[in-house]
JSON list of C-alpha atoms in Angstrom, two decimals:
[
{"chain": "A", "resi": 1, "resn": "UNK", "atom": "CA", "xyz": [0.00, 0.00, 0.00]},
{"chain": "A", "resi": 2, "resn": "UNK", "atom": "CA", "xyz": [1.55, 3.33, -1.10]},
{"chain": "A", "resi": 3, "resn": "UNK", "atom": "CA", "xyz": [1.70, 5.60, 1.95]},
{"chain": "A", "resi": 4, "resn": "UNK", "atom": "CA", "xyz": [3.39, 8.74, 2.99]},
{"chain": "A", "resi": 5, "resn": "UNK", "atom": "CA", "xyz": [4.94, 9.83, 6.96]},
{"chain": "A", "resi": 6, "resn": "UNK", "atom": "CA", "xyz": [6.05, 13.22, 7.78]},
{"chain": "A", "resi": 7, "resn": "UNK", "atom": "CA", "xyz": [7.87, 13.98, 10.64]},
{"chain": "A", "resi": 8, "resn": "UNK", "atom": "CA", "xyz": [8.01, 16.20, 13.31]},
{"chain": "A", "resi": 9, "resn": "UNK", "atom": "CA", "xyz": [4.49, 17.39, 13.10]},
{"chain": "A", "resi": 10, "resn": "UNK", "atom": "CA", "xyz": [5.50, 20.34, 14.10]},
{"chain": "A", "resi": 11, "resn": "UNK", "atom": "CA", "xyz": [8.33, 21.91, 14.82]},
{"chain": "A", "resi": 12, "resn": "UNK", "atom": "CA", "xyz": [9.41, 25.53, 16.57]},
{"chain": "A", "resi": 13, "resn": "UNK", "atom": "CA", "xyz": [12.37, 27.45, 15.81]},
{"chain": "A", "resi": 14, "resn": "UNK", "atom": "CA", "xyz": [14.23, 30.46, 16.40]},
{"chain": "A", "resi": 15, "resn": "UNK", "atom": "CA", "xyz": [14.78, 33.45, 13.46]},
{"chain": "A", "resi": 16, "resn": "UNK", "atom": "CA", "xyz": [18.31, 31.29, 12.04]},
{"chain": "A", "resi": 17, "resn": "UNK", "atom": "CA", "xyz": [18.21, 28.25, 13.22]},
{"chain": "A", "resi": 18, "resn": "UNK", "atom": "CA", "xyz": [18.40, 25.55, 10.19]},
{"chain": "A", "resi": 19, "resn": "UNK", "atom": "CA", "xyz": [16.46, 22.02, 10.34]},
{"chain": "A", "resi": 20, "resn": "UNK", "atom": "CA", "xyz": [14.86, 19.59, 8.55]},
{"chain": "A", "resi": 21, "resn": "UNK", "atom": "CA", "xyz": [11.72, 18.04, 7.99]},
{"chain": "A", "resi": 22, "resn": "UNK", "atom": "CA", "xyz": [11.30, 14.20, 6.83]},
{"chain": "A", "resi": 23, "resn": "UNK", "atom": "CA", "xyz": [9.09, 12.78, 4.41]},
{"chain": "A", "resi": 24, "resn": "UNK", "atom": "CA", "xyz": [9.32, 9.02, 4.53]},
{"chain": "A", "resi": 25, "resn": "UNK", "atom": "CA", "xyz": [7.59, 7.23, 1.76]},
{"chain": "A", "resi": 26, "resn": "UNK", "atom": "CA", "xyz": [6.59, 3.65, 0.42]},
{"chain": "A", "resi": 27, "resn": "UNK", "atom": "CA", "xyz": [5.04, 3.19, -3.38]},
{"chain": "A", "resi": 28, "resn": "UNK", "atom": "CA", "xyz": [5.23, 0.76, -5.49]},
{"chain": "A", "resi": 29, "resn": "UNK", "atom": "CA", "xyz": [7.24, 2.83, -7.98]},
{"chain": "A", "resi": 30, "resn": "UNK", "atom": "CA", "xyz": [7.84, 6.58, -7.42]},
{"chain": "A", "resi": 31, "resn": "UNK", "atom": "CA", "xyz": [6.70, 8.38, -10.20]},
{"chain": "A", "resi": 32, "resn": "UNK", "atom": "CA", "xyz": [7.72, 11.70, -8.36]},
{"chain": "A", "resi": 33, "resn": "UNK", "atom": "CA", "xyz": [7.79, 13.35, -5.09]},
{"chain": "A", "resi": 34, "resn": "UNK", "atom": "CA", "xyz": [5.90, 16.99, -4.40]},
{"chain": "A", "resi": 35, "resn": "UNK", "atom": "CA", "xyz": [6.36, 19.29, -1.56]},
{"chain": "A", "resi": 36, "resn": "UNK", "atom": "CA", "xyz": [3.91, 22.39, -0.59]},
{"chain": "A", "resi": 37, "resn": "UNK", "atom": "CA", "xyz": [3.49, 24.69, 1.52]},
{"chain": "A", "resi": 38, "resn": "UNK", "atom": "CA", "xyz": [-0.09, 25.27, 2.85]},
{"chain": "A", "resi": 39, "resn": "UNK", "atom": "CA", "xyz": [-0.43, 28.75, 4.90]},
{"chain": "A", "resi": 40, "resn": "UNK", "atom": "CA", "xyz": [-3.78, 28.59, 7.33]},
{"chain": "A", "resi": 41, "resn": "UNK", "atom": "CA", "xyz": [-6.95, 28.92, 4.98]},
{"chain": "A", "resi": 42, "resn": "UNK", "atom": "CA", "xyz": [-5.02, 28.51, 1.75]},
{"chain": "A", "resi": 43, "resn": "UNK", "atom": "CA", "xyz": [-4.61, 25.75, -0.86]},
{"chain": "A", "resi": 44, "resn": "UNK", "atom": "CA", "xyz": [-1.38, 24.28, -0.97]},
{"chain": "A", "resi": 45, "resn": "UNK", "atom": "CA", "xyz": [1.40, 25.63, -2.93]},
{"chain": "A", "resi": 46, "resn": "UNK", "atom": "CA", "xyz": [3.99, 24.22, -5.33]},
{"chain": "A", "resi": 47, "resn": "UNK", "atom": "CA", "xyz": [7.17, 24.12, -3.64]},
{"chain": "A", "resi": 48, "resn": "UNK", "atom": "CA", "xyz": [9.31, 21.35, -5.58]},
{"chain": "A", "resi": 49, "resn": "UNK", "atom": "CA", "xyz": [9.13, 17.66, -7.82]},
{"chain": "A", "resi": 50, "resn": "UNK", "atom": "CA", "xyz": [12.14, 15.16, -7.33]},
{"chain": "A", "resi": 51, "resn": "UNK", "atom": "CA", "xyz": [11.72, 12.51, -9.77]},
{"chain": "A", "resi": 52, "resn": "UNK", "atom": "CA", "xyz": [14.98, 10.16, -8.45]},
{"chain": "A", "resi": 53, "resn": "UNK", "atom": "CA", "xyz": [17.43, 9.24, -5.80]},
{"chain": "A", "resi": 54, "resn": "UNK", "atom": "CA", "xyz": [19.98, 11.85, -5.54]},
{"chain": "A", "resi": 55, "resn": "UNK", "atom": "CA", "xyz": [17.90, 14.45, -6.99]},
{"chain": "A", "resi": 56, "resn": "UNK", "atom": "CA", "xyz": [18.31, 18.05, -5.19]},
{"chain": "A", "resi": 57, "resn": "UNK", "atom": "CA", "xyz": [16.63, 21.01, -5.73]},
{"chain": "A", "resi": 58, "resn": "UNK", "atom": "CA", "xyz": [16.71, 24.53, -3.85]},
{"chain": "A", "resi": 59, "resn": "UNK", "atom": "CA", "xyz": [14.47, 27.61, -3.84]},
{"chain": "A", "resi": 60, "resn": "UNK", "atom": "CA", "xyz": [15.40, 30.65, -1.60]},
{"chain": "A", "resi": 61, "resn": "UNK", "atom": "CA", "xyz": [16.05, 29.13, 1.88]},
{"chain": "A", "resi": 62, "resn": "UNK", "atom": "CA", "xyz": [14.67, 25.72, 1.10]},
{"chain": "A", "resi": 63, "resn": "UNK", "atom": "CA", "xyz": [16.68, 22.62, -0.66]},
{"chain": "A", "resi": 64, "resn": "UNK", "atom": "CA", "xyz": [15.09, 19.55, -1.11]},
{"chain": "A", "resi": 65, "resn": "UNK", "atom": "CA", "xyz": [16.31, 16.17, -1.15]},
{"chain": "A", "resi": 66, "resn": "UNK", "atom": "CA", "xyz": [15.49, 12.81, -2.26]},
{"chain": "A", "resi": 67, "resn": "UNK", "atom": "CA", "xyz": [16.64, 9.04, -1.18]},
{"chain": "A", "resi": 68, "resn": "UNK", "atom": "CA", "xyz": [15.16, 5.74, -1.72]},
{"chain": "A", "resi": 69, "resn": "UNK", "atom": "CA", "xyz": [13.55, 5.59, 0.87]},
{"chain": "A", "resi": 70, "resn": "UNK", "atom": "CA", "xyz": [12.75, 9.64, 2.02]},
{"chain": "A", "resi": 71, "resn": "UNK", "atom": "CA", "xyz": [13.09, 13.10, 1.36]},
{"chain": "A", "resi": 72, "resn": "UNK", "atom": "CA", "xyz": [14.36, 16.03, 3.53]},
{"chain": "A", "resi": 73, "resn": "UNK", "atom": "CA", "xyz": [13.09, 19.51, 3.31]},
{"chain": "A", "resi": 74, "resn": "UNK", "atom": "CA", "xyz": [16.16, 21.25, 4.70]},
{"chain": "A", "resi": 75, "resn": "UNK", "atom": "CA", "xyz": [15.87, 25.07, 5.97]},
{"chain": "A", "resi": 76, "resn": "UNK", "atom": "CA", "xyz": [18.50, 27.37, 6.08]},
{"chain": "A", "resi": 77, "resn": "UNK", "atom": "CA", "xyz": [18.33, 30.26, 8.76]},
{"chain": "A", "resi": 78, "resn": "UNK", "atom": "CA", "xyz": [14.60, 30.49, 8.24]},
{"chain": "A", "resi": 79, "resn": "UNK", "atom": "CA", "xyz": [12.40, 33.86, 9.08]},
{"chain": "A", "resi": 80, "resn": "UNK", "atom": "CA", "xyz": [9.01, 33.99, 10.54]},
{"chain": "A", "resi": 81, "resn": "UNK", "atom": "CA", "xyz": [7.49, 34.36, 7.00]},
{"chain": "A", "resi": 82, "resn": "UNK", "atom": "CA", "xyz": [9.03, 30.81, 6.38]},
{"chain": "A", "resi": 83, "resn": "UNK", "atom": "CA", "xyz": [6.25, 29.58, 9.06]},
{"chain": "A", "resi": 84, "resn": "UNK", "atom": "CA", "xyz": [3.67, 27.31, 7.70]},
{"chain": "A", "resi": 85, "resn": "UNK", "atom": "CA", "xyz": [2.66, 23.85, 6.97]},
{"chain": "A", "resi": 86, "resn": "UNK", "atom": "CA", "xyz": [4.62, 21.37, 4.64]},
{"chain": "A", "resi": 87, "resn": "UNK", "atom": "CA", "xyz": [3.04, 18.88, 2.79]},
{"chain": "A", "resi": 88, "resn": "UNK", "atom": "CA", "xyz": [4.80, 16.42, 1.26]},
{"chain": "A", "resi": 89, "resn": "UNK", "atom": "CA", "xyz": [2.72, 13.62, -1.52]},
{"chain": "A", "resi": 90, "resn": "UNK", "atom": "CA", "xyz": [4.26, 10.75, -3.96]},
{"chain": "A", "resi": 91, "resn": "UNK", "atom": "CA", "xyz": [2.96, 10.12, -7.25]},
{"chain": "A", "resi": 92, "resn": "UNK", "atom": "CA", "xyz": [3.30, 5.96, -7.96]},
{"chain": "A", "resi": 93, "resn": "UNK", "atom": "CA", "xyz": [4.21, 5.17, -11.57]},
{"chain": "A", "resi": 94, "resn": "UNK", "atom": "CA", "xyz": [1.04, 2.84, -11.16]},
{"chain": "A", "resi": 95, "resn": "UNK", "atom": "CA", "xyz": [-2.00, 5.29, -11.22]},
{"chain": "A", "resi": 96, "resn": "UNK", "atom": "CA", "xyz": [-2.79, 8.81, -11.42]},
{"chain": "A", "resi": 97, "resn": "UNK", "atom": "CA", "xyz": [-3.05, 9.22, -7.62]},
{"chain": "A", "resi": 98, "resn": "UNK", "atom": "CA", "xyz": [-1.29, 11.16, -5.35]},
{"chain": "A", "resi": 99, "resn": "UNK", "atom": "CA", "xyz": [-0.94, 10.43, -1.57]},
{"chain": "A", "resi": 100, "resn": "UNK", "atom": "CA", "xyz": [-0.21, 13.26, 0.93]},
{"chain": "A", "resi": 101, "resn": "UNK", "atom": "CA", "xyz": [1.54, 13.00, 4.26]},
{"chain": "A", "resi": 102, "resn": "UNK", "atom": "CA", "xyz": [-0.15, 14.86, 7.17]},
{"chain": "A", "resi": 103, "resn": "UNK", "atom": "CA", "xyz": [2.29, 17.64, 7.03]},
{"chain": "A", "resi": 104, "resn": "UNK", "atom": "CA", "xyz": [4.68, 19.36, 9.72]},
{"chain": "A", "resi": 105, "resn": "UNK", "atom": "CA", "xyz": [3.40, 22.11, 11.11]},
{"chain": "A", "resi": 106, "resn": "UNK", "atom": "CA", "xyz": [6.49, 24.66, 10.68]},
{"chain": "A", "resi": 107, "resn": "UNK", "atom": "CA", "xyz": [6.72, 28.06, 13.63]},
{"chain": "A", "resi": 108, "resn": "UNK", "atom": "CA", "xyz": [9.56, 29.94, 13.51]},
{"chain": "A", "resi": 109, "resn": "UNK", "atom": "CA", "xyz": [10.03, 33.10, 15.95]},
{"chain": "A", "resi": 110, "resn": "UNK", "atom": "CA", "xyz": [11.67, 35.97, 15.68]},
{"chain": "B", "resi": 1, "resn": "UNK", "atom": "CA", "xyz": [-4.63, 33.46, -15.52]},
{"chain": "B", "resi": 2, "resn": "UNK", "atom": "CA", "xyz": [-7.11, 32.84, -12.25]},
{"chain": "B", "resi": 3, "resn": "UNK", "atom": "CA", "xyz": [-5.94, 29.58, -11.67]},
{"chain": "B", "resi": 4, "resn": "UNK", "atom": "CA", "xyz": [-8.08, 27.28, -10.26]},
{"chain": "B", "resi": 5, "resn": "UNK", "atom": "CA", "xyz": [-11.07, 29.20, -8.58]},
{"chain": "B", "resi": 6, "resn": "UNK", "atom": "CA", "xyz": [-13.92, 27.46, -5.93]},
{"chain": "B", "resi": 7, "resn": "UNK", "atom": "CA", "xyz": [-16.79, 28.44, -4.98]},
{"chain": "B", "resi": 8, "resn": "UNK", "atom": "CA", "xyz": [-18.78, 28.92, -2.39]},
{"chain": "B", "resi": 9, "resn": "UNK", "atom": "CA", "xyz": [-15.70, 29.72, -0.13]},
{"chain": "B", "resi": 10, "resn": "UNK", "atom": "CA", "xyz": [-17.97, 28.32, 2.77]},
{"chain": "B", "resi": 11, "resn": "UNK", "atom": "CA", "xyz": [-21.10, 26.56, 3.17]},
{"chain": "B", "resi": 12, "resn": "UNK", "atom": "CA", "xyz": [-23.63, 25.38, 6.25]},
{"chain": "B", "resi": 13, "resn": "UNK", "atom": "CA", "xyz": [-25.67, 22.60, 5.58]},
{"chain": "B", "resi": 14, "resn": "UNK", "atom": "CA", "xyz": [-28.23, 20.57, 7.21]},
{"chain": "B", "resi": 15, "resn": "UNK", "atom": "CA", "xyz": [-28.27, 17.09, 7.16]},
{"chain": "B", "resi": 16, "resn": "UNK", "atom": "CA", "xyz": [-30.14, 16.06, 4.77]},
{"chain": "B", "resi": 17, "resn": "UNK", "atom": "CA", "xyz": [-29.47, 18.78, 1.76]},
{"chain": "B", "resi": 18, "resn": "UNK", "atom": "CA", "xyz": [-27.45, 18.58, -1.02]},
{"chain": "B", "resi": 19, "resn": "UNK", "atom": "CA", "xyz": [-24.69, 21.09, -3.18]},
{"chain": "B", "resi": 20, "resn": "UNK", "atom": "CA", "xyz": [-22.46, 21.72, -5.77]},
{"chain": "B", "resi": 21, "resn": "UNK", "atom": "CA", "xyz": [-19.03, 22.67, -4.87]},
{"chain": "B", "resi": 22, "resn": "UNK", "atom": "CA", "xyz": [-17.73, 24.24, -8.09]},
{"chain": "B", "resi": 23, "resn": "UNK", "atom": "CA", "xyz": [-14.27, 24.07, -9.60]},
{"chain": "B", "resi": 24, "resn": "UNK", "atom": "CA", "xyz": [-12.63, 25.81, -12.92]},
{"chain": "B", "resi": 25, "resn": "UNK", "atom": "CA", "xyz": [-9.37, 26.13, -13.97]},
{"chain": "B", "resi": 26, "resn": "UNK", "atom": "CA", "xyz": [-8.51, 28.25, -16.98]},
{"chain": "B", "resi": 27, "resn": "UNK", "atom": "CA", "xyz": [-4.71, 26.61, -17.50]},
{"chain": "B", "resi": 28, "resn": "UNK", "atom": "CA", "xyz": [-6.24, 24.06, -19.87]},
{"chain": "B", "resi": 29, "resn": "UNK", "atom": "CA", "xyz": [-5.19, 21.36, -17.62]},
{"chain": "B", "resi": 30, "resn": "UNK", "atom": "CA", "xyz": [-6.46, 17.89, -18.45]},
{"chain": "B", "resi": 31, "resn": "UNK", "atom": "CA", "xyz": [-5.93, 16.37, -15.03]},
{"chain": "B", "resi": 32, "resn": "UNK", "atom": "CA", "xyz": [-8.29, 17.47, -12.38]},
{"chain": "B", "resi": 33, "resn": "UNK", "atom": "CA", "xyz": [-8.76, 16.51, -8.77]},
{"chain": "B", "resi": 34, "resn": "UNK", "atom": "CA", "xyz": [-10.92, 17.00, -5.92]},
{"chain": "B", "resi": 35, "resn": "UNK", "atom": "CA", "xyz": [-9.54, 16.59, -2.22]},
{"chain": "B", "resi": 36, "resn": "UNK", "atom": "CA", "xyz": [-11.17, 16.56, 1.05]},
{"chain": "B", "resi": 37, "resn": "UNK", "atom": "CA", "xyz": [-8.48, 17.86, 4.31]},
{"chain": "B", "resi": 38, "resn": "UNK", "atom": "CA", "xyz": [-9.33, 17.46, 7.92]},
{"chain": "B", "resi": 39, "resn": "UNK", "atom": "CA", "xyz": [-7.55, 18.66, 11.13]},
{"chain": "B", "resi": 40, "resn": "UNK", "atom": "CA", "xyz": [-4.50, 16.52, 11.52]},
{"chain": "B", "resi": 41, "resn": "UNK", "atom": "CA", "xyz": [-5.03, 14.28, 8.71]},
{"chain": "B", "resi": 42, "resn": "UNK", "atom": "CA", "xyz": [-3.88, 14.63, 5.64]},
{"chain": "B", "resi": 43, "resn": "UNK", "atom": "CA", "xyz": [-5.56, 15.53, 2.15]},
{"chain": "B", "resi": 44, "resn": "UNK", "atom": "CA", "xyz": [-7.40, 12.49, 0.86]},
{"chain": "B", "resi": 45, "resn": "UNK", "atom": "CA", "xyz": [-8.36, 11.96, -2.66]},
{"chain": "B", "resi": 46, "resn": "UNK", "atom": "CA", "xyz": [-11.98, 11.67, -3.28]},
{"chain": "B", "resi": 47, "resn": "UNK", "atom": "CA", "xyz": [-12.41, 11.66, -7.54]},
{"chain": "B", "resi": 48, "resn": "UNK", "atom": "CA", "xyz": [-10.33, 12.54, -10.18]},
{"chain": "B", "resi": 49, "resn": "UNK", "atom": "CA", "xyz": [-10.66, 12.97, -13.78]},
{"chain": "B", "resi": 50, "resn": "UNK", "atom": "CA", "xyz": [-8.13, 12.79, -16.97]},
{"chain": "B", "resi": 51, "resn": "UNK", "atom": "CA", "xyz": [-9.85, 14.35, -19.04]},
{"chain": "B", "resi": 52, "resn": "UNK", "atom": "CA", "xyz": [-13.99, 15.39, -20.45]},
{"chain": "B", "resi": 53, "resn": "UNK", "atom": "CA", "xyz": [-15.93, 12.73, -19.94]},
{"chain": "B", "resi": 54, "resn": "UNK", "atom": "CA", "xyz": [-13.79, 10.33, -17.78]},
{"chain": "B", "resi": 55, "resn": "UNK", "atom": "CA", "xyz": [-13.79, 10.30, -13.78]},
{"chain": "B", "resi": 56, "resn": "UNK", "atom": "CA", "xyz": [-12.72, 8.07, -11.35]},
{"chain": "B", "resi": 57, "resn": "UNK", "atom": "CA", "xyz": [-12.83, 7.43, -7.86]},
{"chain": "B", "resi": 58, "resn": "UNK", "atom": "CA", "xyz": [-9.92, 7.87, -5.06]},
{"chain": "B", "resi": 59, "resn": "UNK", "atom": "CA", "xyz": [-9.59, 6.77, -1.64]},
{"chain": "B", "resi": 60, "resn": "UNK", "atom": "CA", "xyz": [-12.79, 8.55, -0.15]},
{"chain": "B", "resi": 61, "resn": "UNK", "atom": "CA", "xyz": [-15.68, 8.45, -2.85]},
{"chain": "B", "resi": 62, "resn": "UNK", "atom": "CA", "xyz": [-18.50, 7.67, -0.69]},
{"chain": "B", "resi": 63, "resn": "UNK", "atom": "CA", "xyz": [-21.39, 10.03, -0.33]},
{"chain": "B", "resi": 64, "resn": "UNK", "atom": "CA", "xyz": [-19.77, 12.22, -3.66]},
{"chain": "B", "resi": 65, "resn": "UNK", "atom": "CA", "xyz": [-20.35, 12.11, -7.21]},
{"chain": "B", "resi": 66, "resn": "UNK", "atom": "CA", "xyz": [-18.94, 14.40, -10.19]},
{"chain": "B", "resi": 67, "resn": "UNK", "atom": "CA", "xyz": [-18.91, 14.94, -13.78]},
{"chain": "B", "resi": 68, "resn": "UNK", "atom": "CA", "xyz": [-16.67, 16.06, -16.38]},
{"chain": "B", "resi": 69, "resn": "UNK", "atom": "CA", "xyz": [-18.66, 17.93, -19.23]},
{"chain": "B", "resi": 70, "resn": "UNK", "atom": "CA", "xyz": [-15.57, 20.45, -20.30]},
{"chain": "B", "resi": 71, "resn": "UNK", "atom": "CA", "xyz": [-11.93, 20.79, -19.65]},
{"chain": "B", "resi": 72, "resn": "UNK", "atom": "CA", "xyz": [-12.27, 23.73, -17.43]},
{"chain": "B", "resi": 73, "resn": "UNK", "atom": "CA", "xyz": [-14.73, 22.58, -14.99]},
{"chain": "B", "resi": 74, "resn": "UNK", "atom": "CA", "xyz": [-14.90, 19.85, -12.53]},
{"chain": "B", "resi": 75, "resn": "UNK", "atom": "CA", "xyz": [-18.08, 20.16, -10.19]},
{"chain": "B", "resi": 76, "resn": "UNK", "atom": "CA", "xyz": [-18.23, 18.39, -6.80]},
{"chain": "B", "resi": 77, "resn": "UNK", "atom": "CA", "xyz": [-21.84, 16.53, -6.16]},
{"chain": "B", "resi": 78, "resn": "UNK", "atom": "CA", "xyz": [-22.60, 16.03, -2.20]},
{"chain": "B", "resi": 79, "resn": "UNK", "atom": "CA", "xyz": [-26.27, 13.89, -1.78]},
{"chain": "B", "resi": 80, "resn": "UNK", "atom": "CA", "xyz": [-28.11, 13.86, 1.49]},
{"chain": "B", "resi": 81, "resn": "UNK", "atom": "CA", "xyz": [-25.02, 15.73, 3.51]},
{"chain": "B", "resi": 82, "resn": "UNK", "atom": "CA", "xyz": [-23.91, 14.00, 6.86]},
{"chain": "B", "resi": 83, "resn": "UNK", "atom": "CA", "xyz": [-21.63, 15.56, 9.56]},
{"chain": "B", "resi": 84, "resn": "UNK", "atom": "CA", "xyz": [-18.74, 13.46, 8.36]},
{"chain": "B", "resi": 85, "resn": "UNK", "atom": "CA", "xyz": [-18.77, 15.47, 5.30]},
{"chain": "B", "resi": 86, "resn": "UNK", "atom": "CA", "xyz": [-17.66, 18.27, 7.39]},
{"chain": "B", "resi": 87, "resn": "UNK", "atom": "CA", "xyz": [-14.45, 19.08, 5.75]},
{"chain": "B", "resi": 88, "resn": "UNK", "atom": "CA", "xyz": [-12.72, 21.69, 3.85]},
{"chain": "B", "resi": 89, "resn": "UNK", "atom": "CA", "xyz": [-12.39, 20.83, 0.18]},
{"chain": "B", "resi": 90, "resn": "UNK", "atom": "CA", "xyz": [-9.14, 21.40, -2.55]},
{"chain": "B", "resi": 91, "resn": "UNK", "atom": "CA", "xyz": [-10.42, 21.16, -6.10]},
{"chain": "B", "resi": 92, "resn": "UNK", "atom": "CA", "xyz": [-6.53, 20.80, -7.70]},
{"chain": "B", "resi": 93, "resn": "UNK", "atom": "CA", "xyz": [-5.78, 20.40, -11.74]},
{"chain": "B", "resi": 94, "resn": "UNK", "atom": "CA", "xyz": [-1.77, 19.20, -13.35]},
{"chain": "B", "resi": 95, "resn": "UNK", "atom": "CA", "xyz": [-0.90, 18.56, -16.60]},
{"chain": "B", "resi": 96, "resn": "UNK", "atom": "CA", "xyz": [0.49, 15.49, -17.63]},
{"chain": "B", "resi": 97, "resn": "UNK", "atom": "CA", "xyz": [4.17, 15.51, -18.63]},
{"chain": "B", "resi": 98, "resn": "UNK", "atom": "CA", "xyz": [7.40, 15.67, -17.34]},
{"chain": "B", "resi": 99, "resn": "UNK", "atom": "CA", "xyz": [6.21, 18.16, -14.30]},
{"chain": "B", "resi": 100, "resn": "UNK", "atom": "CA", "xyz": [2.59, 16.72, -13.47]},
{"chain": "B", "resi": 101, "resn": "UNK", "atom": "CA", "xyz": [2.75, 19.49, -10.41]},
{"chain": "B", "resi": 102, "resn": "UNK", "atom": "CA", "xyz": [-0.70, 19.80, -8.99]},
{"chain": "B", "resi": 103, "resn": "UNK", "atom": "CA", "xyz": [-2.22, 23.50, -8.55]},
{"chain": "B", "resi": 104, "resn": "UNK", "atom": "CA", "xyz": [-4.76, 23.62, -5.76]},
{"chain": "B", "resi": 105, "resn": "UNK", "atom": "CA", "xyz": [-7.63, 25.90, -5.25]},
{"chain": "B", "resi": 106, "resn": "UNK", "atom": "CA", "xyz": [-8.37, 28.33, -2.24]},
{"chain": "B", "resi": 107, "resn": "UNK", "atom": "CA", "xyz": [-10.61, 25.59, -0.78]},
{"chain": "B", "resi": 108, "resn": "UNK", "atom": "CA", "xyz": [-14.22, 25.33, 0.19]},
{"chain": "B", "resi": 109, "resn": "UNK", "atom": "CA", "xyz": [-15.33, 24.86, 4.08]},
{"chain": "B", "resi": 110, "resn": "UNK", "atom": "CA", "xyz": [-18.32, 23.40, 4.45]},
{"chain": "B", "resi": 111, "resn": "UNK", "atom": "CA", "xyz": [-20.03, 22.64, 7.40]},
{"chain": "B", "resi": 112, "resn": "UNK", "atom": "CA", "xyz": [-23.01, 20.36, 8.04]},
{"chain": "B", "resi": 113, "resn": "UNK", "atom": "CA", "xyz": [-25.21, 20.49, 10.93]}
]
């Protein structure tokens, strides 16, 4: 069954201090990997695709990466405008579907 | 372009009633979804559609139906509304290809009472 974990669900840091967030992930063939961002009473919004193990790709003070087995939404010296929720969903090279993890819940104070 | 656009933006009903949630994206996307989220959980598929004219169902199709009568629009059919439909809903739309990125919708709430 394809299925999608995020982890922490939330997590609090201070103006500058870098982290990650996890996206662990089982399909039966990844077609690709998405991340979002999803601001309170918003849709979510395109972050990044990773198609392959080994695949990185950055955007401002994100990078994200991609394993086998997981991907890692890494944050550089994030600012409170970087606070949010971050989804992350696979797309299986079976179907059409995507799955969606629950999300981390992202707070970071000045 | 609008995007994808939803409407209503929120929605009481009473048990019992039934609604359209509408969808349209102007992108010319073939793909189209519609999503349910709830606190703490993540979003769940309940139909998608490739294309005019073909739908299918996703993880959580119970109590829904929709149609597909033009590219752009992708309406959302909720029969005799229960409390469990209580939700906020994503209509979403991607085009097939080497990017099949999903663009998502400002959401509907709807809440039945």
């Amino acid at each position: 069954e394809d299925q999608v974990t995020q982890s922490p669900e939330a997590l609090r840091l201070q103006e500058g201090e870098s982290s990650s967030l996890n996206c662990s992930y089982t399909v039966s063939g990844l077609r690709g990997l998405f991340w979002y961002r999803q601001d309170p009473g918003k849709g979510p919004e395109f972050l990044f695709t990773l198609y392959s193990a080994g695949e990185e790709k950055e955007k401002e003070r994100l990078k994200a990466t991609l394993t086998k087995k997981e991907s890692f939404l890494h944050i550089t010296a994030p600012k409170p405008e970087d606070s949010a929720t971050y989804l992350c969903a696979v797309q299986a090279n079976t179907g059409n579907q995507f799955y969606f993890g629950t999300g981390t819940s992202l707070t970071v104070i000045p | 372009n609008a995007g994808v656009t939803q409407t209503p933006k929120f929605r009481i009903l009473k048990i019992g009633q039934s609604m359209t949630l509408q969808c349209a994206q102007d992108m010319n996307h073939n793909y189209m979804y519609w999503y349910r989220q709830d606190p703490g959980m993540g979003l769940k598929l309940i139909y998608y559609s490739v294309g005019a004219g073909i739908t299918d169902k996703g993880e959580v199709p119970n109590g829904y139906n929709v149609s597909r009568s033009t590219t752009e629009d992708f309406p959302l059919r909720l029969e005799l509304a229960a409390p469990s439909q209580t939700s906020v809903y994503f209509c979403a739309s991607s085009r097939p290809g080497g990017e099949e990125t999903q663009y998502f919708g400002p959401g509907t709430r709807l809440l039945v009472l």
